[in-house]
Short mmCIF file of C-alpha atoms and ligand atoms in Angstrom, two decimals:
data_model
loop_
_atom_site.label_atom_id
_atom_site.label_comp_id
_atom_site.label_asym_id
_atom_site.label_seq_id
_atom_site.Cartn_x
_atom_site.Cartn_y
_atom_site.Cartn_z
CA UNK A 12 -28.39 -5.53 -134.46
CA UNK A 13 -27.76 -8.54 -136.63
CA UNK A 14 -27.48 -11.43 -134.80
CA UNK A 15 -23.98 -12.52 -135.82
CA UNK A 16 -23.04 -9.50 -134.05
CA UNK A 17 -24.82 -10.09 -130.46
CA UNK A 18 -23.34 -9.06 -127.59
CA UNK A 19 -23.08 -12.27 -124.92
CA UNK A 20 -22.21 -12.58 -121.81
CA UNK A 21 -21.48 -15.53 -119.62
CA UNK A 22 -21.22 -15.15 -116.02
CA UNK A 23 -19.84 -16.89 -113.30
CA UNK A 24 -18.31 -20.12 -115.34
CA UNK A 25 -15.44 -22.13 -114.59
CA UNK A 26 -13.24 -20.94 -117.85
CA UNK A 27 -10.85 -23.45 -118.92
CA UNK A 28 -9.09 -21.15 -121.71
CA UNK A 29 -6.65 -23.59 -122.99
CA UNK A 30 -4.35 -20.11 -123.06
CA UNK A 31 -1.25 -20.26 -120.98
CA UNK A 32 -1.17 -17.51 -119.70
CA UNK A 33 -5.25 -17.56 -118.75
CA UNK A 34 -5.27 -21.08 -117.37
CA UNK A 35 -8.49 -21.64 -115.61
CA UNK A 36 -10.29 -20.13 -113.40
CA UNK A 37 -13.76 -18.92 -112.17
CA UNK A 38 -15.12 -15.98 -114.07
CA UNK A 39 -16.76 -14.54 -117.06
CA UNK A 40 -16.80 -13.82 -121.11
CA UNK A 41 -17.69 -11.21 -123.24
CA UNK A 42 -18.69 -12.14 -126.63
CA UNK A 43 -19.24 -8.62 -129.04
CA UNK A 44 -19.16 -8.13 -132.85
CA UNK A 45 -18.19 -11.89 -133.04
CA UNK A 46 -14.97 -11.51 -131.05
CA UNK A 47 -13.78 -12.33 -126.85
CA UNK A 48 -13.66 -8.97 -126.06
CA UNK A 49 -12.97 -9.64 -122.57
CA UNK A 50 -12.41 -12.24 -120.24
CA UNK A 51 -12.05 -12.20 -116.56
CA UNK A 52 -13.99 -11.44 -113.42
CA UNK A 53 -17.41 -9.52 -112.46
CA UNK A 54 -17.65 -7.76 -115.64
CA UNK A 55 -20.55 -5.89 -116.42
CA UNK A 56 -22.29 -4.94 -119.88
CA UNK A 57 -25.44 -3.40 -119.94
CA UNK A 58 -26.52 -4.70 -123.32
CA UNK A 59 -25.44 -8.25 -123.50
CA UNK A 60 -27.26 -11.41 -123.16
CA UNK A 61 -26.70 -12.63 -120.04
CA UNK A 62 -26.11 -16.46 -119.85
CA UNK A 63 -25.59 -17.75 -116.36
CA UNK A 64 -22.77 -20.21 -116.07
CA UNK A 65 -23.29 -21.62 -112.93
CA UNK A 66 -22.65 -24.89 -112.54
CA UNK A 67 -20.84 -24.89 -115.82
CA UNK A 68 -17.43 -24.96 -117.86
CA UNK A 69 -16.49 -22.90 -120.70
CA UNK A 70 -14.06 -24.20 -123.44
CA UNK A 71 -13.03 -23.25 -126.35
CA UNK A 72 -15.47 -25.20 -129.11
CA UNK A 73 -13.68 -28.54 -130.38
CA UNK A 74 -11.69 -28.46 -133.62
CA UNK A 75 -12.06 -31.81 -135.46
CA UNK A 76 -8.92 -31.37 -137.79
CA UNK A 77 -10.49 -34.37 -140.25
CA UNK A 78 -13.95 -35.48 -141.12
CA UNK A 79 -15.19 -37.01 -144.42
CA UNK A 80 -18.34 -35.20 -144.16
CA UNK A 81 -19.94 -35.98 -147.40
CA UNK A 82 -20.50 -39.17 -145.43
CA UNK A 83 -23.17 -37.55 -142.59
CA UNK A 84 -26.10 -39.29 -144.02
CA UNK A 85 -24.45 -43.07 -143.95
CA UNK A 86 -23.33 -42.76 -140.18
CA UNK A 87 -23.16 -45.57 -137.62
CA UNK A 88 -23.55 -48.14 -140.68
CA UNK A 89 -20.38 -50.49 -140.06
CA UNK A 90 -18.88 -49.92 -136.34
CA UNK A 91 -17.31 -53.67 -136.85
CA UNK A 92 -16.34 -52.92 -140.76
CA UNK A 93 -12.15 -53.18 -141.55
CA UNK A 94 -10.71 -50.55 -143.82
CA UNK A 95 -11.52 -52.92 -147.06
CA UNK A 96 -15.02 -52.93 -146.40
CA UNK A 97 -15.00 -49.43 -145.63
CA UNK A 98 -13.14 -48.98 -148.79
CA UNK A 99 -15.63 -50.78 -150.69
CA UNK A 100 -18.71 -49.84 -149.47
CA UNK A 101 -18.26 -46.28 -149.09
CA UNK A 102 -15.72 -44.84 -151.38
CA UNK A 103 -15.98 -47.54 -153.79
CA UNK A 104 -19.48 -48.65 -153.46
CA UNK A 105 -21.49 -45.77 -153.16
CA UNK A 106 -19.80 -42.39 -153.33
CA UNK A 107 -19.84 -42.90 -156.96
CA UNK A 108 -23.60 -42.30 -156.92
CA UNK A 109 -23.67 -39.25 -154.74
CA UNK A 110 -25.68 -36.53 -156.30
CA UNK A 111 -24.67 -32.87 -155.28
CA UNK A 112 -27.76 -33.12 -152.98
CA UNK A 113 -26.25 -35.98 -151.22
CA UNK A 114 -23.33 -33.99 -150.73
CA UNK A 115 -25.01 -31.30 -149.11
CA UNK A 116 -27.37 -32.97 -146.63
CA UNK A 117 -24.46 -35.20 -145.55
CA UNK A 118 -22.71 -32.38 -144.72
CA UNK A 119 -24.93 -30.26 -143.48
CA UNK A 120 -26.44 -33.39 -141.21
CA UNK A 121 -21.99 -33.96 -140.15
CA UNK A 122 -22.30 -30.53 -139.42
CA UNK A 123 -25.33 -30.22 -137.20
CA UNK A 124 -24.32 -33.40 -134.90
CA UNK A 125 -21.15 -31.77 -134.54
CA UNK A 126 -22.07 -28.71 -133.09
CA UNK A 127 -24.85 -30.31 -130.95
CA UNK A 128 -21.47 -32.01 -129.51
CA UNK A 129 -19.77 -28.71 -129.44
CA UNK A 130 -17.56 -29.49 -132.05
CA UNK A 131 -16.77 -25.05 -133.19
CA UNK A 132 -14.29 -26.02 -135.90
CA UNK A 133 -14.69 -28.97 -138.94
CA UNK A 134 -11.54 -29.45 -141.06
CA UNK A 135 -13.97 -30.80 -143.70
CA UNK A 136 -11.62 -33.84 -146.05
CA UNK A 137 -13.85 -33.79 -148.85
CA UNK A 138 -13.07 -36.65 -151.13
CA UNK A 139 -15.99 -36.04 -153.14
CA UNK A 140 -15.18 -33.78 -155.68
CA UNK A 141 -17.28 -35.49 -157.97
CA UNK A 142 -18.23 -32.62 -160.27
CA UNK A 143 -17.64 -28.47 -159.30
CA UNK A 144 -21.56 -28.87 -158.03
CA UNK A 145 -20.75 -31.55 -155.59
CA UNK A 146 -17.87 -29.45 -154.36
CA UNK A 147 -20.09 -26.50 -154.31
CA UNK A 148 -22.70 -28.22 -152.30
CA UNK A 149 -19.89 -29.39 -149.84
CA UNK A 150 -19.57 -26.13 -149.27
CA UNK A 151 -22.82 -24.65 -148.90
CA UNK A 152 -23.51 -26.84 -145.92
CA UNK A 153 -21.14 -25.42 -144.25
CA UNK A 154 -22.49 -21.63 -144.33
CA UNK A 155 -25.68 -22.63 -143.94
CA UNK A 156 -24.78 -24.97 -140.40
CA UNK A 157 -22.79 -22.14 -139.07
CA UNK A 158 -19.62 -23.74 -138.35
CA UNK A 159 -16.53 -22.60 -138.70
CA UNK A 160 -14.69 -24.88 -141.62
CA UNK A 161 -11.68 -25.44 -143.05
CA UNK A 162 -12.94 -26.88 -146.25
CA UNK A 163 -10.14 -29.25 -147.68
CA UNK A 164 -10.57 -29.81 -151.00
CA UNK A 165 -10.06 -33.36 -152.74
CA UNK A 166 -10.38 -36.25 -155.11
CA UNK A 167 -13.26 -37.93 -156.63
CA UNK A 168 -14.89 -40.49 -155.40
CA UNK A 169 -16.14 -42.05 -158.88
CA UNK A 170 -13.40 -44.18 -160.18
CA UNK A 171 -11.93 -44.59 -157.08
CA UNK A 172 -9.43 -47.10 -157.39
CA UNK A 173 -8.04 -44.57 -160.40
CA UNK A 174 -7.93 -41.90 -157.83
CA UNK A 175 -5.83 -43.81 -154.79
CA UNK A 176 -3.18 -46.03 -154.24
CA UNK A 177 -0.31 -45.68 -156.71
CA UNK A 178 -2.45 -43.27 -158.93
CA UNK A 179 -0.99 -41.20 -161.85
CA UNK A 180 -4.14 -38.82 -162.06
CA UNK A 181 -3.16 -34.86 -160.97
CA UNK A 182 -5.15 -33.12 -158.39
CA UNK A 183 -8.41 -32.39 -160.25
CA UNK A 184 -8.60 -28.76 -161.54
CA UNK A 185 -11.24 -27.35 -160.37
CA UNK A 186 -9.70 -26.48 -156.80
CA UNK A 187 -8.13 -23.54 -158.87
CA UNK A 188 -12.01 -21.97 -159.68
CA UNK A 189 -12.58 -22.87 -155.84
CA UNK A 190 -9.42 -21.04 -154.79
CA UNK A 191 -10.24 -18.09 -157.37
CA UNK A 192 -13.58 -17.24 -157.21
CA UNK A 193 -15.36 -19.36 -154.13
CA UNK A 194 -13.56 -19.40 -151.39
CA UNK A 195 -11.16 -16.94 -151.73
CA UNK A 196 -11.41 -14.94 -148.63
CA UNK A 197 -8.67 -16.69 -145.87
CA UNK A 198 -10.58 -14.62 -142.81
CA UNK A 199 -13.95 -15.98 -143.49
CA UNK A 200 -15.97 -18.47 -141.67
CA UNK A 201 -15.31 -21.20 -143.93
CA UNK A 202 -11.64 -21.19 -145.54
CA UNK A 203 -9.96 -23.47 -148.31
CA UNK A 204 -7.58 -26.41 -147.59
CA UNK A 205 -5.95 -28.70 -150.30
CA UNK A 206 -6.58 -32.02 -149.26
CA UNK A 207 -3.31 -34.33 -151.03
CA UNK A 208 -3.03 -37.42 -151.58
CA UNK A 209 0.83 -37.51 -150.82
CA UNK A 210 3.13 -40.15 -152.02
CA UNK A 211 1.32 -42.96 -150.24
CA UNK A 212 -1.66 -42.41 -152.42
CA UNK A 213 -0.41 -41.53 -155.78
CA UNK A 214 3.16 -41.35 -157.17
CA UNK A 215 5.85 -39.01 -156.51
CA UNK A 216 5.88 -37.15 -159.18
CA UNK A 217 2.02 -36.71 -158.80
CA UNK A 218 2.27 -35.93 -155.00
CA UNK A 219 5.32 -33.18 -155.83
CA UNK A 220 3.03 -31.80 -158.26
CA UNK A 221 -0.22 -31.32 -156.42
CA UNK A 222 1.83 -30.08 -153.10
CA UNK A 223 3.60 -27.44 -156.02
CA UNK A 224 -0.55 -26.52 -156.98
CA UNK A 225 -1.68 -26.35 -153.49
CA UNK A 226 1.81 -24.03 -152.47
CA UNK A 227 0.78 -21.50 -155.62
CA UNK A 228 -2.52 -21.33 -154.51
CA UNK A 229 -1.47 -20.64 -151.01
CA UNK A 230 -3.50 -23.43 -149.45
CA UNK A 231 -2.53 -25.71 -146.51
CA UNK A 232 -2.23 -29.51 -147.47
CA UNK A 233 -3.80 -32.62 -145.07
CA UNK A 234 -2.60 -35.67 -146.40
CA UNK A 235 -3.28 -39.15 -145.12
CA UNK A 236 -0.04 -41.33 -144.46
CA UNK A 237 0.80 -44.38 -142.19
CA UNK A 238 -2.14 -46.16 -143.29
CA UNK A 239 -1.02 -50.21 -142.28
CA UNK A 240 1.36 -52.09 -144.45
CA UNK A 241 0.95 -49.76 -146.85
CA UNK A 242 2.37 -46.87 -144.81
CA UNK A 243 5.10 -48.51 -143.44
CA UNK A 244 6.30 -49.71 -147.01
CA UNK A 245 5.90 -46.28 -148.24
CA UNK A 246 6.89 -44.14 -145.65
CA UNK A 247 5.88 -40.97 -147.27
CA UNK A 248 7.19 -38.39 -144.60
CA UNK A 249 10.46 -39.43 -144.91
CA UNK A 250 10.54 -39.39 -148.89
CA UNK A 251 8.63 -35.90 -148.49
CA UNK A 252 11.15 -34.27 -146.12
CA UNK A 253 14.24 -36.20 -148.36
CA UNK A 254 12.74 -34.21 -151.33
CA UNK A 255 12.48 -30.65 -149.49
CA UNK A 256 8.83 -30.55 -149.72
CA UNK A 257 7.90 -31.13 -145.91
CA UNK A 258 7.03 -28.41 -144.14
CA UNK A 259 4.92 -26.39 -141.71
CA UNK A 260 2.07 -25.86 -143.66
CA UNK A 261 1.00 -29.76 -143.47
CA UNK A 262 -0.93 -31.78 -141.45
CA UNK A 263 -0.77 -35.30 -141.43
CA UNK A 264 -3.40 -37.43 -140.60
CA UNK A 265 -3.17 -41.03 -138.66
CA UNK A 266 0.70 -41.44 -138.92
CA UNK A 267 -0.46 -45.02 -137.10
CA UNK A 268 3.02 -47.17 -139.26
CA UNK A 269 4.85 -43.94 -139.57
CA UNK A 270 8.41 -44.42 -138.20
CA UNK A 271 9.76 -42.72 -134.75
CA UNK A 272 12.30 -41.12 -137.16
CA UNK A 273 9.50 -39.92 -139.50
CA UNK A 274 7.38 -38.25 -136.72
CA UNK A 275 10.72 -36.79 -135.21
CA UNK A 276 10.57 -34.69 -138.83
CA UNK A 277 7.16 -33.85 -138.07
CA UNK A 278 8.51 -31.93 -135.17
CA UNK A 279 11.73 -30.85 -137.08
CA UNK A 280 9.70 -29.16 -139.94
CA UNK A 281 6.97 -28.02 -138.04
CA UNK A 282 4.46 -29.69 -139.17
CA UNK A 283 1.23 -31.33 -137.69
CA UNK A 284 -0.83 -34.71 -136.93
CA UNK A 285 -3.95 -35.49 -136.68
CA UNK A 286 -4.78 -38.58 -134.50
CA UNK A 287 -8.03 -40.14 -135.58
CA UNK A 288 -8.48 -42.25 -132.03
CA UNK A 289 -11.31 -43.69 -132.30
CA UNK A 290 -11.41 -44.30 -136.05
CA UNK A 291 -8.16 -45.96 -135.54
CA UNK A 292 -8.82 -48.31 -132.52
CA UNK A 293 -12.35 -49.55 -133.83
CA UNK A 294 -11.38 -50.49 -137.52
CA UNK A 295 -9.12 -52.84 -138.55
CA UNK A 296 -6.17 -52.33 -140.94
CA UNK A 297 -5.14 -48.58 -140.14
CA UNK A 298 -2.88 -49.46 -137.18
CA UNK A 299 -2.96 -47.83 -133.71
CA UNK A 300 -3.33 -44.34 -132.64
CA UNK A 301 0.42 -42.66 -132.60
CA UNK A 302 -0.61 -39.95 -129.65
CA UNK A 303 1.80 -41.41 -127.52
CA UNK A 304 4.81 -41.53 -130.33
CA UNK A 305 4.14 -38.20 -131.34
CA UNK A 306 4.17 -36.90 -127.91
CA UNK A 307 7.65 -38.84 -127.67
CA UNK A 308 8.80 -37.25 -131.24
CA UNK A 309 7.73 -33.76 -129.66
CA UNK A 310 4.79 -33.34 -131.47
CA UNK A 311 1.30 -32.34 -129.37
CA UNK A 312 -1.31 -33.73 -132.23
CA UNK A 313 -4.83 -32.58 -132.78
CA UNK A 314 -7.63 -35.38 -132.89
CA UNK A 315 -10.03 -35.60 -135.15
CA UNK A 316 -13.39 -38.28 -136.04
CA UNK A 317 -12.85 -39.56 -139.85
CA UNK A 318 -15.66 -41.05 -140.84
CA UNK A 319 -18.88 -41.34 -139.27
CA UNK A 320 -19.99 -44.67 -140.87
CA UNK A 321 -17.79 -46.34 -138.58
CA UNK A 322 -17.82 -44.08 -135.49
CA UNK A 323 -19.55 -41.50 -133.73
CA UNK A 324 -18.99 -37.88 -134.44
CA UNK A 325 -18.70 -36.43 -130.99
CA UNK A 326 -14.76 -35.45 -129.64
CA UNK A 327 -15.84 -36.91 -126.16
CA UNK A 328 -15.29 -40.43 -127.88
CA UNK A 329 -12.15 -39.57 -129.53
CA UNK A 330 -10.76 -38.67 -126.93
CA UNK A 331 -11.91 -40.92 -124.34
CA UNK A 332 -10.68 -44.01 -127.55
CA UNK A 333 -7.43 -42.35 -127.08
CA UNK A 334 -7.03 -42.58 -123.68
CA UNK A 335 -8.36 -46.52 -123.80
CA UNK A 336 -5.50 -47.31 -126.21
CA UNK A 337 -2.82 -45.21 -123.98
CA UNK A 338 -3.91 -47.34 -121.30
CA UNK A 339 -2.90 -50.63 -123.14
CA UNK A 340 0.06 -49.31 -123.92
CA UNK A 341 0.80 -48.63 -120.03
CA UNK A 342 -0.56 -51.99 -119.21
CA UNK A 343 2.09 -53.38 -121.97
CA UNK A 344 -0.84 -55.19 -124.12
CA UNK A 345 -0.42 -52.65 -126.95
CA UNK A 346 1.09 -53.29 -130.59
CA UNK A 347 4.51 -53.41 -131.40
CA UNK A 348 5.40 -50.07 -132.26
CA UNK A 349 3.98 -48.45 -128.80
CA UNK A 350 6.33 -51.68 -126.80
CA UNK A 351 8.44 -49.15 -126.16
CA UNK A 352 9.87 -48.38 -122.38
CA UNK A 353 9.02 -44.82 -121.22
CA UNK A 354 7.21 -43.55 -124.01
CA UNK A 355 5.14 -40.13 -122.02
CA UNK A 356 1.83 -40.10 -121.55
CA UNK A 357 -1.20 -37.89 -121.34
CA UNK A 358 -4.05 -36.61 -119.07
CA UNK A 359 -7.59 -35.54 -119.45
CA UNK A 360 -6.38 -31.80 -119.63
CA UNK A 361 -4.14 -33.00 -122.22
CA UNK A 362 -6.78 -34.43 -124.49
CA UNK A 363 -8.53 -31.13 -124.36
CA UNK A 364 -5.72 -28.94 -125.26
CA UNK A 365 -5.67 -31.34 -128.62
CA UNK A 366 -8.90 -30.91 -129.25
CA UNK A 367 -9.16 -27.08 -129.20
CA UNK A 368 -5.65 -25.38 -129.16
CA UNK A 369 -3.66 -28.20 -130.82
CA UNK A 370 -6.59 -28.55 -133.62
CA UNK A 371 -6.87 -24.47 -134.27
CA UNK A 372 -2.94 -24.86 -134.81
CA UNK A 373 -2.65 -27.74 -137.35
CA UNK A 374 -5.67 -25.81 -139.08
CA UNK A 375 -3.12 -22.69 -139.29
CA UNK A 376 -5.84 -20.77 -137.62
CA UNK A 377 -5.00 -20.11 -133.64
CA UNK A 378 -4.80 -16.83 -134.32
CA UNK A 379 -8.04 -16.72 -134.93
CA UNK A 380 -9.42 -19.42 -132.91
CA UNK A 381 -9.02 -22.17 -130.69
CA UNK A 382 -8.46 -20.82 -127.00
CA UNK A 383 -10.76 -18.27 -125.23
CA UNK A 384 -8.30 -15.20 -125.73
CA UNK A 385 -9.40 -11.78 -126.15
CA UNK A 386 -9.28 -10.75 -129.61
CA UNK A 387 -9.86 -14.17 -130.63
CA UNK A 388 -13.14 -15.28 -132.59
CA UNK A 389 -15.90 -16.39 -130.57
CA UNK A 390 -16.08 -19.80 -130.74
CA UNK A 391 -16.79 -21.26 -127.43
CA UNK A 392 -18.68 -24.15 -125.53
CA UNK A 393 -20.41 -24.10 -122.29
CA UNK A 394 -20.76 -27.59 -120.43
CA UNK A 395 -23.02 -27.95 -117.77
CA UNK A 396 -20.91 -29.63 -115.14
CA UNK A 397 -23.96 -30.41 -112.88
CA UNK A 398 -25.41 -33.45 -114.66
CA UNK A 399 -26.37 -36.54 -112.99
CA UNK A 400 -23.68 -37.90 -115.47
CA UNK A 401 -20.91 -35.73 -113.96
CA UNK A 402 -21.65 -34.25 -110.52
CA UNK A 403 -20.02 -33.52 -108.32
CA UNK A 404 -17.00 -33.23 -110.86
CA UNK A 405 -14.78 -33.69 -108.64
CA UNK A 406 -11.62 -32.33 -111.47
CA UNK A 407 -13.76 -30.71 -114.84
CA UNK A 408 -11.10 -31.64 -117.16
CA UNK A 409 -11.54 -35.55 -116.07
CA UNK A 410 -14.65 -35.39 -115.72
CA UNK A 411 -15.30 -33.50 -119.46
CA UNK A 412 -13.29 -36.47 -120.63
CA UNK A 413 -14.37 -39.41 -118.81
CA UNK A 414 -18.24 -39.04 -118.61
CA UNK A 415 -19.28 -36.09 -121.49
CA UNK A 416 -21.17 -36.04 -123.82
CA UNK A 417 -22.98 -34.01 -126.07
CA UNK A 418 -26.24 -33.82 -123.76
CA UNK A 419 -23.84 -31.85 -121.56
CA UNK A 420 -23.26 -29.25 -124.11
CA UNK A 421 -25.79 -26.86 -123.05
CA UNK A 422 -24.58 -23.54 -125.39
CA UNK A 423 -22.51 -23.34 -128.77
CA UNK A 424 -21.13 -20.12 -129.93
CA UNK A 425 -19.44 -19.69 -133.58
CA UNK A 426 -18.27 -16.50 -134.45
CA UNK A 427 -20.14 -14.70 -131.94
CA UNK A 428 -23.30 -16.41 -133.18
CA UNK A 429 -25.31 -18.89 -130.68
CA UNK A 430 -26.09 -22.03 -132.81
CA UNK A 431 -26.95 -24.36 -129.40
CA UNK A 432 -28.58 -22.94 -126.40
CA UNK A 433 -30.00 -24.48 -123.41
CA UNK A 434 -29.44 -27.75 -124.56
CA UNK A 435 -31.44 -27.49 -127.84
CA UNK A 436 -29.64 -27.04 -131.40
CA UNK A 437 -31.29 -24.48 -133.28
CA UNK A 438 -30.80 -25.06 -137.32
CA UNK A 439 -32.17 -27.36 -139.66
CA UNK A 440 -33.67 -30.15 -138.01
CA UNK A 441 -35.79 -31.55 -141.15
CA UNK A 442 -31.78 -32.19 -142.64
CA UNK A 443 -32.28 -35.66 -140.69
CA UNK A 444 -35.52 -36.87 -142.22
CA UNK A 445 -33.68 -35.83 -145.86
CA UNK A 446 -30.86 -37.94 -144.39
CA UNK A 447 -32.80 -40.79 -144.55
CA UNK A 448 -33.99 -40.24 -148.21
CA UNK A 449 -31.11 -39.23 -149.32
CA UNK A 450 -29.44 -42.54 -147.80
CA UNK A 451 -32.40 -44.42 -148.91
CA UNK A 452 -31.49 -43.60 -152.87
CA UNK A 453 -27.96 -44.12 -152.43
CA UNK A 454 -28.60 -47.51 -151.27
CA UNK A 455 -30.77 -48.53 -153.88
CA UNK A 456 -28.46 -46.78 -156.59
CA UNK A 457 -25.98 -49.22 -155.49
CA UNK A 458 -28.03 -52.22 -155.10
CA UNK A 459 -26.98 -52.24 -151.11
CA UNK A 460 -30.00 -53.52 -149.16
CA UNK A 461 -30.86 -52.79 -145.62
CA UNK A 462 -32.72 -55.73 -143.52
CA UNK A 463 -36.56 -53.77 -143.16
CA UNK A 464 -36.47 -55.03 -139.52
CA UNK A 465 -33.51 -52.44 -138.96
CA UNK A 466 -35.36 -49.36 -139.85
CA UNK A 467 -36.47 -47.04 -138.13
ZN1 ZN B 510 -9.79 -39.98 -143.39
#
């Protein structure tokens, strides 16, 4: 029996399926040849795995619909940092001197801390298409963590002010060899994306062109709009849906100085967002999460980490940011766009639906994933609700959201394959020691220097 194909089964958790017609309640899973093949009470399997789940919750895994994760190795460098000196350092400063090799152990070390936070599902933004081998390598980390990805596939990240910001350059070729003869299978574990820059990033006629590529190709398209000013001035969902190009196949991520009108067209089209919460309330220049706006526009967003220079990689922080910022708006000390009189809110059980359900659908994948289903993938979480941190969870939703964290995550399941188990991440632990090299050369490559007093 190969172990992607184990049989599993979990009894006696509280199941919070994020599937409306499941709901929650008290019971148990069935995890066989990589699928839920059943889901309800006192079942009984004679070859599975047992895994008690007293005490616990089961979820859905999270689904972190963008993360630059070429950028694993350089995480918690600048939690104070604004966009510019973001900008500079990272995709300016040094991710003109990643090697391939960087590429990989960045990833692979995103992709490890993610699904020791039970993070199932990494829409991968990978601006670091430096060469076809740093793509490759992007890649490669991803089959060997064992995540399920959504690989999106961008710029470079040499020349970077050629690449952003008014830029005349075409989406670089080589997604077509990726498309063709990498990843060309759209039920695999890791699938392709085309990550745009849109008309807030280069110019029309570039962004009509690479969403025409990315359409023959049949890939979905991220794009990042409503980034400050910037946004605002350009508001590129409005000249998108003006042109007959918006449409359900794109996700847009931050939307922070995108207009009511323009996330109303979100809705309209069917498209979907991707609120970066955290990201968005700890660095300067971006504006302020739009959860609440979309809500009010009618669209339920997915959440998602970014970068993890700036902030941590977990979905219990993104969502708990999220929250903190809804809050301000309800205690009328948030920016000017949210000053609005009854815009709705959210809860805790809200937050998790947009980071599982809501994520699997602006991927275009909740058919295969995202809500514990039967005949859905296995991807699934089990959180021990009887923590010091969290007894005597009172509500599991609120208290998933308020006090989680990834030391709660006892068990992580991806495609039917365990990849956490009683609290200990099995996989490539020696990725964190070449973290530090790899971080070590980078710096040096670009004459950064790190205070010795600061390292570990
Ligand atoms: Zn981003």
């Amino acid at each position: 029996m190969s172990r992607n194909h184990e049989r599993i089964l979990i009894r006696n958790a509280y199941l919070m399926t994020q599937d409306e017609q499941l709901g929650e309640f008290a019971g148990d899973v069935l995890v066989a040849d990589g699928m839920i093949q059943e889901i309800g009470g006192d079942l009984q399997d004679d070859h599975a795995r047992v895994i008690d789940g007293t005490g616990s919750a089961v979820l859905p895994g999270f689904i972190d619909t963008h993360r630059h994760n070429w950028q694993g190795a350089l995480r918690n460098l600048g939690p104070a940092w604004t966009y510019e000196e973001y900008r500079s350092r990272i995709q300016i400063g040094l991710g003109q001197y990643f090697e391939p090799q960087d590429v990989y152990i960045g990833g692979l070390a995103a992709d490890l801390m993610s699904i020791d936070s039970g993070v199932t599902t990494v829409r991968d933004e990978s601006h670091i298409s430096n060469s076809p081998e740093h793509t490759d390598a992007a890649i490669a980390a991803h089959w060997e963590s064992g995540i399920r990805a959504v690989f999106d596939h961008g710029w470079p990240s040499t020349e970077a002010e050629e690449w952003q910001f008014g830029s005349a350059r075409t989406h670089p070729d080589d997604i077509r060899r990726v498309r063709n003869e990498v990843l060309t299978d759209d039920a695999a574990r890791v699938t392709l994306n085309a990550m745009l820059r849109g008309p807030e990033l280069s110019t029309f006629e570039v962004a009509k062109h690479d969403i025409r590529l990315a359409r023959d190709l049949g890939l979905r398209i991220s794009m990042h709009v409503g980034l400050g000013e910037w946004g605002a001035r350009q508001q590129a969902i409005r000249r998108l849906a003006d042109a007959g190009l918006l449409g359900s196949d794109m996700t847009f991520i931050h939307c922070c100085t995108s207009t009511d009108e323009e996330l109303r067209m979100l809705a309209t089209h069917g498209a979907t967002a991707s609120v970066a919460s955290a990201l968005e309330v700890f660095m300067p220049g971006l504006g302020q999460p739009a959860t609440n706006r979309l809500l009010a526009a009618g669209v339920r967003p997915s959440l998602s980490v970014d970068t993890e220079t700036i902030v941590s990689g977990d979905m219990f922080s993104v969502m708990r940011a999220a929250l903190a910022y809804q809050q301000l708006i309800v205690a009328g000390a948030a920016g000017p766009m949210d000053r609005v009189p009854g815009l709705p809110t959210f809860d805790a059980a809200d937050l998790l639906s947009f980071a599982t359900i809501e994520g699997a659908r602006a991927c275009g994948i909740d058919h295969r994933t995202g809500s514990l289903t039967r005949g859905k993938e296995a991807d699934l979480i089990m959180i021990r609700l009887d923590h010091p941190n969290l007894l005597p969870a009172t509500d599991a939703a609120a208290s998933i959201v308020a006090g989680g964290h990834a030391g709660n995550v006892d068990t992580v399941v991806v495609a039917g394959r365990i990849l956490k188990e009683g609290g200990v991440l099995k996989g490539r632990e020696a990725i964190f020691e070449e973290a530090a090299s790899s971080r070590d050369r980078l710096f040096r490559a670009a004459g950064f220097g790190l205070p010795s007093a600061s390292r570990p």
